[in-house]
């Protein structure tokens, strides 16, 4: 499993001496040392200026701890701030104030290049609208993150083929997005999110553009990745029923994040 990089020098990734380990699935042995959070936010605020003299505060003192190998959800209505929070967790944006630790890395001390490197190697994204590259077949779409990470052609081709097989798309590797159904596009997007073997998957409304049956199949795929590969998965959704399938639910209302509530049978 890839460790979280803490910086780079002369183009090389520098890994911490003790990268965060995945939490054991199905319960650990008694007496085992409790894992440290892989995602830890402390007193996070995010504001946007409207004009020159008015700031809209979107996130208000958010505290969040997610542990290696967890499958959690952040649920809230449109405008609650959950997508802004996802952007901060995913290093697509920075908070106005507060502290963010990603594994052993203090993100507030990372410059933009370091943050981009950490994001590309440690976090995979799945979006509602798939965000696949048009006029590019499924195989090359999955290869793209590896190409940007400097992986050789033969190695990235081999891994892309394995990932497409994993998500049940081995018969569609040369199909372009316009030739795929919504569910097929999302499966390709999930394979792409796994390209650089990230520890964390962020899924922003991944079933929002799908019918109910297809959405359930996509959720089953997330459960497999969580159960069989130990991925830490953060699901962003407005749908409480989807959230109930995860291990813990965090509810966001008007920029305030509630404490995580354990579910009865999520992510089994």
Coordinates of N, CA and C in Angstrom, one line a residue, residues 83 126-130 202-210 234-239:
X83 N -19.6 19.9 -0.2 CA -18.7 19.8 -1.3 C -17.5 20.7 -1.1
X126 N -14.0 10.3 -7.3 CA -15.1 9.8 -8.2 C -16.2 10.9 -8.1
X127 N -16.6 11.4 -9.2 CA -17.6 12.5 -9.3 C -18.9 12.1 -9.8
X128 N -19.9 12.9 -9.6 CA -21.3 12.6 -10.0 C -21.3 12.5 -11.6
X129 N -20.6 13.4 -12.2 CA -20.7 13.5 -13.7 C -19.5 12.8 -14.4
X130 N -18.9 11.9 -13.7 CA -17.9 11.0 -14.2 C -16.5 11.7 -14.6
X202 N -12.3 9.6 -2.5 CA -13.4 10.6 -2.2 C -14.4 10.5 -3.3
X203 N -15.7 10.2 -2.9 CA -16.7 10.0 -3.9 C -17.8 11.0 -3.7
X204 N -17.9 12.0 -4.6 CA -18.9 13.1 -4.5 C -20.1 12.8 -5.3
X205 N -21.2 12.4 -4.5 CA -22.5 12.1 -5.2 C -22.3 11.1 -6.3
X206 N -21.6 10.0 -6.1 CA -21.3 9.1 -7.2 C -22.5 8.4 -7.9
X207 N -23.6 8.4 -7.2 CA -24.8 7.7 -7.8 C -25.8 8.8 -8.2
X208 N -25.5 10.0 -8.1 CA -26.5 11.1 -8.4 C -27.0 11.1 -9.8
X209 N -26.2 10.7 -10.8 CA -26.7 10.7 -12.2 C -27.1 9.3 -12.7
X210 N -27.3 8.4 -11.7 CA -27.7 7.0 -12.1 C -29.0 6.7 -11.6
X234 N -14.6 8.0 1.6 CA -15.4 9.1 2.1 C -16.5 9.4 1.0
X235 N -17.7 9.1 1.4 CA -18.9 9.3 0.5 C -19.5 10.7 0.8
X236 N -19.7 11.5 -0.2 CA -20.4 12.8 0.0 C -21.7 12.6 -0.7
X237 N -22.8 12.8 0.1 CA -24.1 12.6 -0.5 C -25.2 13.4 0.2
X238 N -26.3 13.6 -0.5 CA -27.5 14.2 0.1 C -28.5 13.1 0.5
X239 N -28.2 11.9 0.2 CA -29.1 10.8 0.3 C -28.9 10.0 1.6

